[in-house]
XYZ file of C-alpha atoms in Angstrom:
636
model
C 22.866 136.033 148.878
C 25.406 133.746 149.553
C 23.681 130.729 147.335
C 23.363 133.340 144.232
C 27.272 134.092 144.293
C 27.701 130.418 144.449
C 25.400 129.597 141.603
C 27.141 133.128 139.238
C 30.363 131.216 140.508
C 29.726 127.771 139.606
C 30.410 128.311 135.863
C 33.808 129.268 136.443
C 34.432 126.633 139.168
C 33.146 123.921 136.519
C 35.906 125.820 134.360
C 38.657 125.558 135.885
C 38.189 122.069 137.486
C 37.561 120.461 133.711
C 41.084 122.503 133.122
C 42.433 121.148 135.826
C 41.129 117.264 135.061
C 40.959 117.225 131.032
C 44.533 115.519 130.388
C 43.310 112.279 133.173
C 39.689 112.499 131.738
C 41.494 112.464 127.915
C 43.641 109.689 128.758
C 40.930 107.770 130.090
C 38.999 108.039 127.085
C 41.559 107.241 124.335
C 42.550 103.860 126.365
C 38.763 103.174 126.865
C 38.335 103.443 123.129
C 41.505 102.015 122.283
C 41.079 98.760 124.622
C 37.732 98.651 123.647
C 38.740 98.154 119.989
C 41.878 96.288 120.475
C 41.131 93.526 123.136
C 36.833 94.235 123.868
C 35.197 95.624 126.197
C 35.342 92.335 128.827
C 38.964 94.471 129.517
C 38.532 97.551 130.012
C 38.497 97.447 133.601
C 42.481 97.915 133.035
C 41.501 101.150 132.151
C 40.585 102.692 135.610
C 43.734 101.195 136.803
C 46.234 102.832 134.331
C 44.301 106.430 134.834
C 44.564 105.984 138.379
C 48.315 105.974 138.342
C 48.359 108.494 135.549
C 46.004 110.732 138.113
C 48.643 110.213 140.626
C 52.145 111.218 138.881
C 51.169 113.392 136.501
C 52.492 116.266 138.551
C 55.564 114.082 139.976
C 59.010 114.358 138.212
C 59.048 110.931 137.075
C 62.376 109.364 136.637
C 63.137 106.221 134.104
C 62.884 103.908 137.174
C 59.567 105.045 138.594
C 58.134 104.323 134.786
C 59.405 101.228 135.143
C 58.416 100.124 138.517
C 55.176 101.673 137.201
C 55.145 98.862 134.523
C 56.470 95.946 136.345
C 54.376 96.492 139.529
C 51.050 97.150 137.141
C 51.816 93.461 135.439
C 52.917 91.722 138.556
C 49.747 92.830 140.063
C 47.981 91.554 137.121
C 48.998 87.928 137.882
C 48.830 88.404 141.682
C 44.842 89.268 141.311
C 44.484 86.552 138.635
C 45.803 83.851 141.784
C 43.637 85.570 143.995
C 40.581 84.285 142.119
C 41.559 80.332 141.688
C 40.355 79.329 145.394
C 39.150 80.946 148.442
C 42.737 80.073 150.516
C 44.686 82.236 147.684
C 41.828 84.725 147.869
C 41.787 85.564 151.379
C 45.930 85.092 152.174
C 46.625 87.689 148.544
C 43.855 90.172 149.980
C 45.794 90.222 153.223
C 49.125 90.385 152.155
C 49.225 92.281 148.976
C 47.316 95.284 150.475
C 49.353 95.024 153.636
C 52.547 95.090 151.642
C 52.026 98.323 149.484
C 51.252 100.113 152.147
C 54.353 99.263 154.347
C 56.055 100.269 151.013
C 54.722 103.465 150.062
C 52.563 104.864 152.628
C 53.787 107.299 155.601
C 51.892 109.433 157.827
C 53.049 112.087 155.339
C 52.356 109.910 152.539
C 49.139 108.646 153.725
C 47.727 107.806 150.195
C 51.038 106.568 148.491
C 49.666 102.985 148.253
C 46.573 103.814 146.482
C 47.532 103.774 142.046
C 49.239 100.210 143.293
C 46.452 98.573 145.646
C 43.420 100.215 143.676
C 45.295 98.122 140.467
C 45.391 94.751 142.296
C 41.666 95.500 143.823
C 40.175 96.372 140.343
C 41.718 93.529 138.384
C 40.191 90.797 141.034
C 37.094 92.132 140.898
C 36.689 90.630 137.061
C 39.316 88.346 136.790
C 39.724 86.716 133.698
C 39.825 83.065 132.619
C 43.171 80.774 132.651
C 42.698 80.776 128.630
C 41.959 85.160 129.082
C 44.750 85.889 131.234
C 47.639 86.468 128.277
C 44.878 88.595 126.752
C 44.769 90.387 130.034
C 48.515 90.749 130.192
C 48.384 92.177 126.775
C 45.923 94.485 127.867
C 47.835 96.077 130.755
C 51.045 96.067 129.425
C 49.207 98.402 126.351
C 48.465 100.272 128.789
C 51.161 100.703 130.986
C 52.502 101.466 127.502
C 49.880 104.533 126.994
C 50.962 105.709 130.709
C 54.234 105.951 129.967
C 53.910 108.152 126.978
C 51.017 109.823 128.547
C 53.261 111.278 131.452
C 55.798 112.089 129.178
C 53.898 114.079 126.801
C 52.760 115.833 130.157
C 55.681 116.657 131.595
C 56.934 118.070 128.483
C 53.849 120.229 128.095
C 53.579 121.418 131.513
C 57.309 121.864 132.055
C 57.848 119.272 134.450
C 61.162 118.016 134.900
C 63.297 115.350 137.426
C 66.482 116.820 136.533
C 67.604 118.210 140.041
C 69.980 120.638 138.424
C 67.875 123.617 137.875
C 65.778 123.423 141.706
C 68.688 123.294 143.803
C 70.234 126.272 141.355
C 67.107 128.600 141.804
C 67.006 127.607 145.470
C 70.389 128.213 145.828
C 70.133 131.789 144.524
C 67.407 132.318 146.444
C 68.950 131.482 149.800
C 71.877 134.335 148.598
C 68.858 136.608 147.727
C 67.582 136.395 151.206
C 70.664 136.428 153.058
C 71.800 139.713 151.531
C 67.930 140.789 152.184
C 68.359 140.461 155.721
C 71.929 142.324 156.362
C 70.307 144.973 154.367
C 67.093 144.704 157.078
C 64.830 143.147 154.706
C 61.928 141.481 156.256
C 62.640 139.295 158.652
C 58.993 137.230 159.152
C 58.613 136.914 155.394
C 62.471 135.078 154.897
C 61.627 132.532 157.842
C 58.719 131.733 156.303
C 59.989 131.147 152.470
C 63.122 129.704 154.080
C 60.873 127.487 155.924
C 59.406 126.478 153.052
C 62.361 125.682 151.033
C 63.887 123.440 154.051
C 60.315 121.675 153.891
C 60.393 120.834 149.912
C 63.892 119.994 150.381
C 63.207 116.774 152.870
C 59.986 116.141 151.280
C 62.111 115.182 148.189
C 64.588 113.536 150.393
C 61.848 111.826 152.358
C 60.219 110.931 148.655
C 63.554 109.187 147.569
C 64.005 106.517 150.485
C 64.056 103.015 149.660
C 62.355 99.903 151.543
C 66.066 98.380 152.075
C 67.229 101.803 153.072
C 69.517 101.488 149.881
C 72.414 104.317 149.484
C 71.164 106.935 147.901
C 73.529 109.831 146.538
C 71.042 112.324 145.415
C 68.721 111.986 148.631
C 71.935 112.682 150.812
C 72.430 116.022 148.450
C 68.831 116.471 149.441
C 69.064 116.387 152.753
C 72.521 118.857 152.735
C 70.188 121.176 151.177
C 67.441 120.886 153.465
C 69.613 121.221 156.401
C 71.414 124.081 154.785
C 67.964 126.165 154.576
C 67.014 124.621 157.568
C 69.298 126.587 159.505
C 69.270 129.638 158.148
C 65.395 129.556 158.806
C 66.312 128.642 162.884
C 68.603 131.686 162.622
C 65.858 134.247 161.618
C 63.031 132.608 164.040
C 64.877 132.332 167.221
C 63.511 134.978 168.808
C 66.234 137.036 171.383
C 69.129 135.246 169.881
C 68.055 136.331 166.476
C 67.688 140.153 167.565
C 71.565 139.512 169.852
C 72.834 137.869 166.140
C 71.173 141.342 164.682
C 73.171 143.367 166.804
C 76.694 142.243 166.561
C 78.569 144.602 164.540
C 79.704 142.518 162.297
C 76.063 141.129 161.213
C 76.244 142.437 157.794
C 79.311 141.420 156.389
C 78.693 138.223 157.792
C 75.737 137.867 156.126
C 77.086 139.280 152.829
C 80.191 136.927 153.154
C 77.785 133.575 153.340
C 75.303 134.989 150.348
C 78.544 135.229 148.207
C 79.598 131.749 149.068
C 76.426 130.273 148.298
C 76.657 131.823 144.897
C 79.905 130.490 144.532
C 78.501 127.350 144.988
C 75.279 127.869 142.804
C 77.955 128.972 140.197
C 80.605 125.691 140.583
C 79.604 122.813 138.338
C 83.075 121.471 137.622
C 84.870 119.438 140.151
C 88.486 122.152 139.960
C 85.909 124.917 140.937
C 84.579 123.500 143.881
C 88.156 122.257 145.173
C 89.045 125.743 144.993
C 85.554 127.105 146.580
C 86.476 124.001 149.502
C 89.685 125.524 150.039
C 88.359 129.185 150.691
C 85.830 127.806 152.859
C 87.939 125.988 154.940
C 90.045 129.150 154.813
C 86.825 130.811 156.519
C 86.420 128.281 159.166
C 89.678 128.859 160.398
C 89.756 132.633 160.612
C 86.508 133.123 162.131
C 86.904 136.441 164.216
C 83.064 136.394 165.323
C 82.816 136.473 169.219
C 81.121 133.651 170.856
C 77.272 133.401 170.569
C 74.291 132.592 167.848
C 75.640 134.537 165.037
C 78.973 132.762 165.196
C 77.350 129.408 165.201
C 75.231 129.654 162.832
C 78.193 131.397 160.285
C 80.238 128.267 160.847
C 77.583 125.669 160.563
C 76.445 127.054 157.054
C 80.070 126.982 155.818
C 80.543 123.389 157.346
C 76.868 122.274 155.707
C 78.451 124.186 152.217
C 81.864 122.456 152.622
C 79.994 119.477 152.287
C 77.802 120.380 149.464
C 81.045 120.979 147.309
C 81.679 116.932 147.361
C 77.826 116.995 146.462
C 77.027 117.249 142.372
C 73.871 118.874 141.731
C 72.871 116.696 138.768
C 70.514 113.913 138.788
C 72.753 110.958 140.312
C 72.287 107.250 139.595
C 73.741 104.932 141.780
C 74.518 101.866 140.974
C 71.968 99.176 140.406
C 73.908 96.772 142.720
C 74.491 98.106 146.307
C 74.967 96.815 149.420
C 71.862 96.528 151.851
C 72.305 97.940 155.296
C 70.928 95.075 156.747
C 71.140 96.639 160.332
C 69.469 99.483 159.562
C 66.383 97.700 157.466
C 66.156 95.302 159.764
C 65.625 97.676 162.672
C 63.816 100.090 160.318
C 61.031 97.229 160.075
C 60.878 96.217 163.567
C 60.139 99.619 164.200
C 57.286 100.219 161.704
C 55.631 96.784 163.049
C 54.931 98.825 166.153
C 51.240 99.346 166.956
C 51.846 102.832 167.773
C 53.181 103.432 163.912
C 50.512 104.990 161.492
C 51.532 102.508 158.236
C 51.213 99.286 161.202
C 47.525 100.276 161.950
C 46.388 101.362 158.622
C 47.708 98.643 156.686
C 46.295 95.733 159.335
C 43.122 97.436 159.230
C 43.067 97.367 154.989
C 44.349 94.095 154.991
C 41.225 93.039 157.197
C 38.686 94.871 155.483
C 39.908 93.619 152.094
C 40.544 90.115 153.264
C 36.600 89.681 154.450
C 35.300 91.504 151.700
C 36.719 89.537 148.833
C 36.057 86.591 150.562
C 32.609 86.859 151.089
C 32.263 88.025 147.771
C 34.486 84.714 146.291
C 32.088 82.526 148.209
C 28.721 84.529 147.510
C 27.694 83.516 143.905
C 25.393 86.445 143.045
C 25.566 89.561 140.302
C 27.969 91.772 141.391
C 29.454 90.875 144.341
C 32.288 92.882 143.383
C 31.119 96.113 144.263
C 31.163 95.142 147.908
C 34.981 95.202 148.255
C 35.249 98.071 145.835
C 32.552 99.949 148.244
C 34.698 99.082 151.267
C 38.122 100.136 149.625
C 37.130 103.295 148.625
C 35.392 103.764 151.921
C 38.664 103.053 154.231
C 40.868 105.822 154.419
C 44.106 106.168 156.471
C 42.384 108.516 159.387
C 39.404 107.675 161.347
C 37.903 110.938 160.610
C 38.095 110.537 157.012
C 36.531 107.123 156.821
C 33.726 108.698 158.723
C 33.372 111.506 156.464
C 33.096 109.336 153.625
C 30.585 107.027 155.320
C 28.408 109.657 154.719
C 28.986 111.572 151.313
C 29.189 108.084 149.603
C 25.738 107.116 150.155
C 24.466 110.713 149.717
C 26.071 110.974 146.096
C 25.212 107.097 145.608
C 21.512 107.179 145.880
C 21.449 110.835 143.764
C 23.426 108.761 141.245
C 20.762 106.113 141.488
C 17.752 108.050 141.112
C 20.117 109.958 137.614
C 20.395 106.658 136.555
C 17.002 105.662 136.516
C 15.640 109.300 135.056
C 17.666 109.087 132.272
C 18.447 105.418 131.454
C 14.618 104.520 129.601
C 15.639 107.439 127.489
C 19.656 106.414 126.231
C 19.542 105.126 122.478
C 20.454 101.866 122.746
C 24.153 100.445 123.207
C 25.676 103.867 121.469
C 23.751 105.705 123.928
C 24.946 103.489 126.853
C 28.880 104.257 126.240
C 28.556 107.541 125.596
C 26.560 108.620 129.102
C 28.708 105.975 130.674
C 32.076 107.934 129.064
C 30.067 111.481 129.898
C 29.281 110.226 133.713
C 33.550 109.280 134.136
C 35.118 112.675 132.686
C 32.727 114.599 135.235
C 33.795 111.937 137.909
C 37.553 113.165 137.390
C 36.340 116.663 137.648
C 35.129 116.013 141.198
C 37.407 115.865 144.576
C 37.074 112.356 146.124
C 35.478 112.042 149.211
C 33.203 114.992 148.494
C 28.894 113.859 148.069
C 29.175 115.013 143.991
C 32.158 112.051 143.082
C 30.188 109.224 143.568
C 27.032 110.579 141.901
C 28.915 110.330 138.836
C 30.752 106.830 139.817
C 27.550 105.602 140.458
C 26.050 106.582 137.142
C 28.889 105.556 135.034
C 29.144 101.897 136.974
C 25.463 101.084 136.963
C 24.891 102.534 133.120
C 27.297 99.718 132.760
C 26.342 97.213 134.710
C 23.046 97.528 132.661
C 24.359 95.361 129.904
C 24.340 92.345 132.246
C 21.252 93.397 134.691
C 18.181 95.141 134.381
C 18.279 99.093 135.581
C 16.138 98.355 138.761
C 18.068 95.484 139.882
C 21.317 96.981 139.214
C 20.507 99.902 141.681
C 19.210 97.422 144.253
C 22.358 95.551 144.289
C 24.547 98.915 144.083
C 23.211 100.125 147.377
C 22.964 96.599 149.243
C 26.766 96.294 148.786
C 27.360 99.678 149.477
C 25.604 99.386 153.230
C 27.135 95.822 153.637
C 30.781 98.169 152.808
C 29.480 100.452 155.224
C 28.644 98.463 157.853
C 32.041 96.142 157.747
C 34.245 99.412 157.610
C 32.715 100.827 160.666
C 32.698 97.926 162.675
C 36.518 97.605 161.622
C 37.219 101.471 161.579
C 36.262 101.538 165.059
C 37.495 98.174 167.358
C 41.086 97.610 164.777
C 43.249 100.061 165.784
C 41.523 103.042 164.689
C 43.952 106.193 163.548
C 41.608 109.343 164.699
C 43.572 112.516 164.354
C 43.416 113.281 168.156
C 45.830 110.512 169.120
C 47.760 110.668 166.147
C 48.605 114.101 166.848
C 49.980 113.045 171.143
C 51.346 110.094 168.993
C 53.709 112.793 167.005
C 54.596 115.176 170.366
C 56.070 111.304 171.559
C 57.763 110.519 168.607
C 59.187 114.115 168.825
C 60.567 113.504 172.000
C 62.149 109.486 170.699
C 63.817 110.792 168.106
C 65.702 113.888 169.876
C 66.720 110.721 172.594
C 68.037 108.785 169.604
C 69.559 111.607 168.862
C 71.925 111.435 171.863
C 73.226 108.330 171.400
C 73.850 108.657 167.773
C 76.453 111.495 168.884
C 77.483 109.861 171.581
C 78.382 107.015 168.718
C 80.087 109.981 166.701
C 82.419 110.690 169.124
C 84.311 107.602 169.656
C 83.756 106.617 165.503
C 82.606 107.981 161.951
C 79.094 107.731 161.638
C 77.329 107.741 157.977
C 76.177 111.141 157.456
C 72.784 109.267 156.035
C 71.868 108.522 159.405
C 71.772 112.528 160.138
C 70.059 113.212 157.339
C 67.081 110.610 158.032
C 66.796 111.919 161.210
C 66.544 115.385 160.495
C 63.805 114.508 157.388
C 62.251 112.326 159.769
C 61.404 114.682 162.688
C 60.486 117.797 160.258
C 58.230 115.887 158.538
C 56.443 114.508 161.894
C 56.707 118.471 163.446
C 55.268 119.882 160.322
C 51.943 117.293 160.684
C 51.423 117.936 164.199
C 52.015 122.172 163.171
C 49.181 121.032 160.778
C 47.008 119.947 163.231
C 47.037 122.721 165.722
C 44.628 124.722 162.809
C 41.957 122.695 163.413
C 42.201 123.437 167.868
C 40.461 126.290 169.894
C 42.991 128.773 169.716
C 44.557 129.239 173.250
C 44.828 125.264 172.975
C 46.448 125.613 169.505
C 48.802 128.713 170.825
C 50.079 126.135 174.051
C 51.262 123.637 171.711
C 52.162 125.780 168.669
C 54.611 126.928 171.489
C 56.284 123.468 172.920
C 56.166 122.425 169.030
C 58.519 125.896 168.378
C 60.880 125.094 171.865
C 61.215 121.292 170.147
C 62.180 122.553 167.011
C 64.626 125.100 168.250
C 66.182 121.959 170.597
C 66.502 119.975 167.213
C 68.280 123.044 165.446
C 70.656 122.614 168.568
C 71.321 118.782 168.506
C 72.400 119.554 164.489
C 74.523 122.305 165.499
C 76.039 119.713 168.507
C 76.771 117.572 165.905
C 78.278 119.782 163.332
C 80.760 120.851 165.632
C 81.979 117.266 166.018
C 82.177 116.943 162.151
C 84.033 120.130 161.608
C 86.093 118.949 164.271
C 85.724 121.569 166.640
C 85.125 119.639 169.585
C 88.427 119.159 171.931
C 89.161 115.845 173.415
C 88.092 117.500 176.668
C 84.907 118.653 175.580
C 84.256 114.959 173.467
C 84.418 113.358 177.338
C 82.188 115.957 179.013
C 79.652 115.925 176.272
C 79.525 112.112 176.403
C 78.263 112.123 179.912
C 75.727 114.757 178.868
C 74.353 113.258 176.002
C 74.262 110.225 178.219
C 71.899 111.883 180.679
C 70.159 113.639 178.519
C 69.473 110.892 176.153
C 68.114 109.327 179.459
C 66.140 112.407 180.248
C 64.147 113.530 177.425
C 62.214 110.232 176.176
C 59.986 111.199 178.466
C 60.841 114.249 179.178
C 61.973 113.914 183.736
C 63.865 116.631 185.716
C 67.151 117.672 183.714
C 68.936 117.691 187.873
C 72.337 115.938 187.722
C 72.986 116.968 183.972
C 76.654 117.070 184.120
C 76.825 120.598 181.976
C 78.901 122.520 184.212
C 81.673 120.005 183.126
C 81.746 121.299 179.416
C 84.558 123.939 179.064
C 83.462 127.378 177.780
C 83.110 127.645 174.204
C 80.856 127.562 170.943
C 79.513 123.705 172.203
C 78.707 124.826 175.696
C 76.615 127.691 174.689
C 74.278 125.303 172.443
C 74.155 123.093 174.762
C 73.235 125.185 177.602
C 70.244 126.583 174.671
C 69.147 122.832 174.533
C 68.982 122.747 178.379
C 67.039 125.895 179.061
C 64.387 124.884 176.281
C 64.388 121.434 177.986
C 63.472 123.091 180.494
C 60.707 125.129 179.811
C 59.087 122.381 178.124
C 59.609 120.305 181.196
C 58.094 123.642 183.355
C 54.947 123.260 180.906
């Protein structure tokens, strides 16, 4: 029964995947023609490179610079792979470094992939590197290309109505956020606004996140980012706080609180011009200091929007270009990098364990003069993935689809008219390819057909399958060896990996506002902070899907109790900022964040907190929050 749905279903399925994939597989086949004509069909290897990238950012808001780092990484890879092909010293120090490199750069554990339009470019254009006297045809070739991509995404964005102007997301978010607020004075739905306002903090630092820079470069627009993010952040704490949220409910004065914020944040949505958001600035600060809200959640949370909206208003919502010359925080890179070189980071062990596999495999196949040897470090690229599990997966379906590609191949090839027929099953073979999800059995059947059709021009058919699955168990074979003694990333440790990190950067935390309350500290710092932890708690939320469920429930929980003692560390330090911390509460709360900073990386008895020192008042009740959720973690 099942298996006769799937086989009525599979017509649309094939539908709305060919939908899905026709621009990529159209793109591919105009520059396979085009290069073809142009510059022969010894280049059009180029070709997988471009559509790769193409693949990749065709949904992204592209901005001028990411075409052009696009281009200039595209060529400079180019000459890289052409100088890992003159001797086996270059060959084996570029396949270390290069691969090692782009993934410090772009990959994260939230970005596991982000090396791959880059790395699969330098891998691909080794593979057949050209002559000395070929390589300015080469050059010619991708830059034509890079060309093609450019216009390419263009075209798409302006047909699918993608666009990297800011402006008009933060606007509809804003408006949103209003919409919601005035939902819930009115009663509306509370489970259904945490959630969307959830969501909205989430896309907010994942375009933050998106924007950092390997130099940790100023960045205007990814500080507006992060405002934003922390602005729906806490609105979503507000609504999910269980008790506190129903005490907030209670208070009389609930709904014209919560009407008074939704008009302020429409005010805000509304002020483009610098004169209007002076004037919105000077009724907010007029808020702030005629709050008549007694002490508890709801008054927190009312003055930590309007301090997180006071700050927006020296924020412009327009795409912002800083300059192209600005000072690197040498500090903070420098630390940055000493931290990712840790064994326990994900981007450490992934790109060590890349660099290895790539390093052995092009060597071997440098030194081994036989028909292509090149398909045994494309085999083992395409078999490493960031997570154990995933390698493992693949170690499987690529075979599977590889020999039913193999046996396709050798059905149909006595039967293909000629050279004509060759190009046209190979160019058949690659649109279905792009149809299929990689990693699944059905991608390579078609990656195997198209590379082996062409391979055909060189090698007989039977020999050309012989060699295709040799490589592809000597890929096999050097990925698992690698995959499992070099630092392997399997999703179980990753995951006790996150809780830790969870707990380091609440600690850091500490002594960043300990640091705010004897000087200024760049609001950046917050803001990577804050980006940082959500995107490590929303991963290790992620994770709990795949548990038995009382396991998942226990550390859904402790994931919540973190979260809610994050929320309270931002609303420790917006007090400071907004200056609402006396200079008798700035001493206690120094020798509190001093013990707790001590305390909760790992996580010991909270005894001999100094707490009872801090003066009544909005900062003793969240820190007294952060202590009793400290503590039930710590009870756990």
């Amino acid at each position: 029964m099942a298996a006769g749905s799937g086989i009525r279903g599979f017509p649309a399925l094939f539908w709305r995947r060919w939908k899905g994939a026709f621009s990529t597989i159209l793109f591919y086949v105009v520059q396979f023609l085009l290069v073809t004509w142009i510059f022969g069909s010894t280049y059009a290897m180029v070709v997988s490179c471009s559509t790769t990238l193409f693949q990749l950012r065709r949904k992204e808001a592209n901005r001028l610079e990411d075409y052009a780092a696009m281009c200039l990484m595209s060529l400079l890879l180019c000459l890289l792979a052409f100088a890992a092909a003159l001797n086996v010293w270059l060959c084996a120090i570029l396949n270390f470094a290069v691969p090692f490199f782009l993934v410090f750069w772009k990959c994260s554990q939230f970005t596991p992939k982000g090396h791959m339009g880059y790395a699969m470019t330098f891998v691909f254009l080794e593979l057949r590197p050209p002559t000395l006297e070929q390589l300015p045809i080469q050059l010619e070739a991708v830059g034509f290309c890079c060309v093609l991509l450019v216009i390419a995404l263009l075209i798409n964005a302006k047909v699918t109505h993608i666009t990297s102007d800011p402006a008009g997301q933060i606007s509809a978010s804003l408006l949103r956020l209003a919409d919601l607020l005035d939902g819930l004075a009115d009663g509306g739905d509370d489970k259904a606004a945490g959630k969307e306002l959830y969501d909205l903090a989430r896309s907010f630092h994942r375009k933050g996140y998106d924007r950092r820079h390997l130099l940790h470069l100023p960045d205007r627009q990814k500080r507006c980012y992060h405002l934003l993010a922390l602005l729906f952040q806490r609105a979503s704490y507000l609504v999910t706080d269980g008790p506190s949220w129903q005490d907030a409910k209670n208070t009389p004065a609930f709904p014209h609180t919560m009407h008074t914020l939704a008009e302020v944040v429409r005010q805000l949505q509304s002020a483009w011009e610098p004169a209007a958001r002076q004037r919105l600035a000077a009724r907010i600060q007029a808020l702030l200091d005629d709050t008549n809200l007694p002490q508890g959640r709801l008054r927190i949370f009312y003055r930590s929007v309007l301090h997180t909206l006071l700050l927006l208003c020296r924020e412009s919502f327009h795409a912002q270009h800083d300059p192209f010359f600005r000072k690197v925080p040498w500090r903070a890179a420098w630390s940055n990098l000493c931290q990712r070189f840790s064994p326990a980071r994900f981007e450490f062990r992934f790109a060590l364990r890349l660099a290895v596999v790539m390093t052995i495999s092009t060597t071997v196949s440098f030194l081994w003069e036989f028909e292509h040897t090149y398909w045994f470090p494309l085999h083992a690229f395409l078999l490493l993935q960031p997570s154990y599990e995933e390698s493992a997966h693949r170690m499987v379906t690529r075979p599977v689809g590889t020999a039913i590609g193999c046996v396709i191949v050798h059905l149909v090839y006595p039967w293909l008219p000629g050279l004509p027929g060759i190009f046209v099953f190979s160019l058949i073979m690659i649109s279905l390819m792009y149809c299929c999800t990689p990693g699944t059995w059905v991608h390579p059947i078609f990656s195997t057909s198209f590379a082996l059709t062409m391979a055909t021009l060189t090698v007989q058919e039977t020999e050309a399958i012989g060699l295709r699955l040799m490589y592809l168990g000597m890929a096999v074979a050097l990925v698992l060896v690698v995959n499992t003694f070099l630092l392997p990333n399997r999703k179980e440790p990753q995951f006790r990996r996150n809780f830790q990190e969870l707990y380091r950067l609440q600690a850091y935390y500490w002594e960043v506002i300990r640091r705010s309350l004897r000087q200024p500290v760049d609001p950046a710092l917050f803001s990577e902070l804050l980006s940082q932890f959500h995107m490590v708690y929303h991963e290790a939320a992620q994770y709990t899907d795949h548990q038995a469920p009382e396991e998942a429930e226990y550390h859904r929980k402790r994931l919540v109790i973190l979260w809610n003692m994050f929320s309270e560390l931002e609303q420790t330090e917006g007090l400071i900022q907004s200056g609402a911390v006396t200079p008798e509460e700035q001493t206690a709360l120094d020798s509190v964040a001093a013990a707790l900073g001590a305390r909760i990386c790992p996580l010991t008895d909270l005894n001999g907190v100094p707490v009872e020192t801090l003066p009544q008042g909005e900062l003793c009740y969240v820190v007294r929050r952060y202590m009793e959720n400290a503590q039930t973690l710590a009870n756990a």
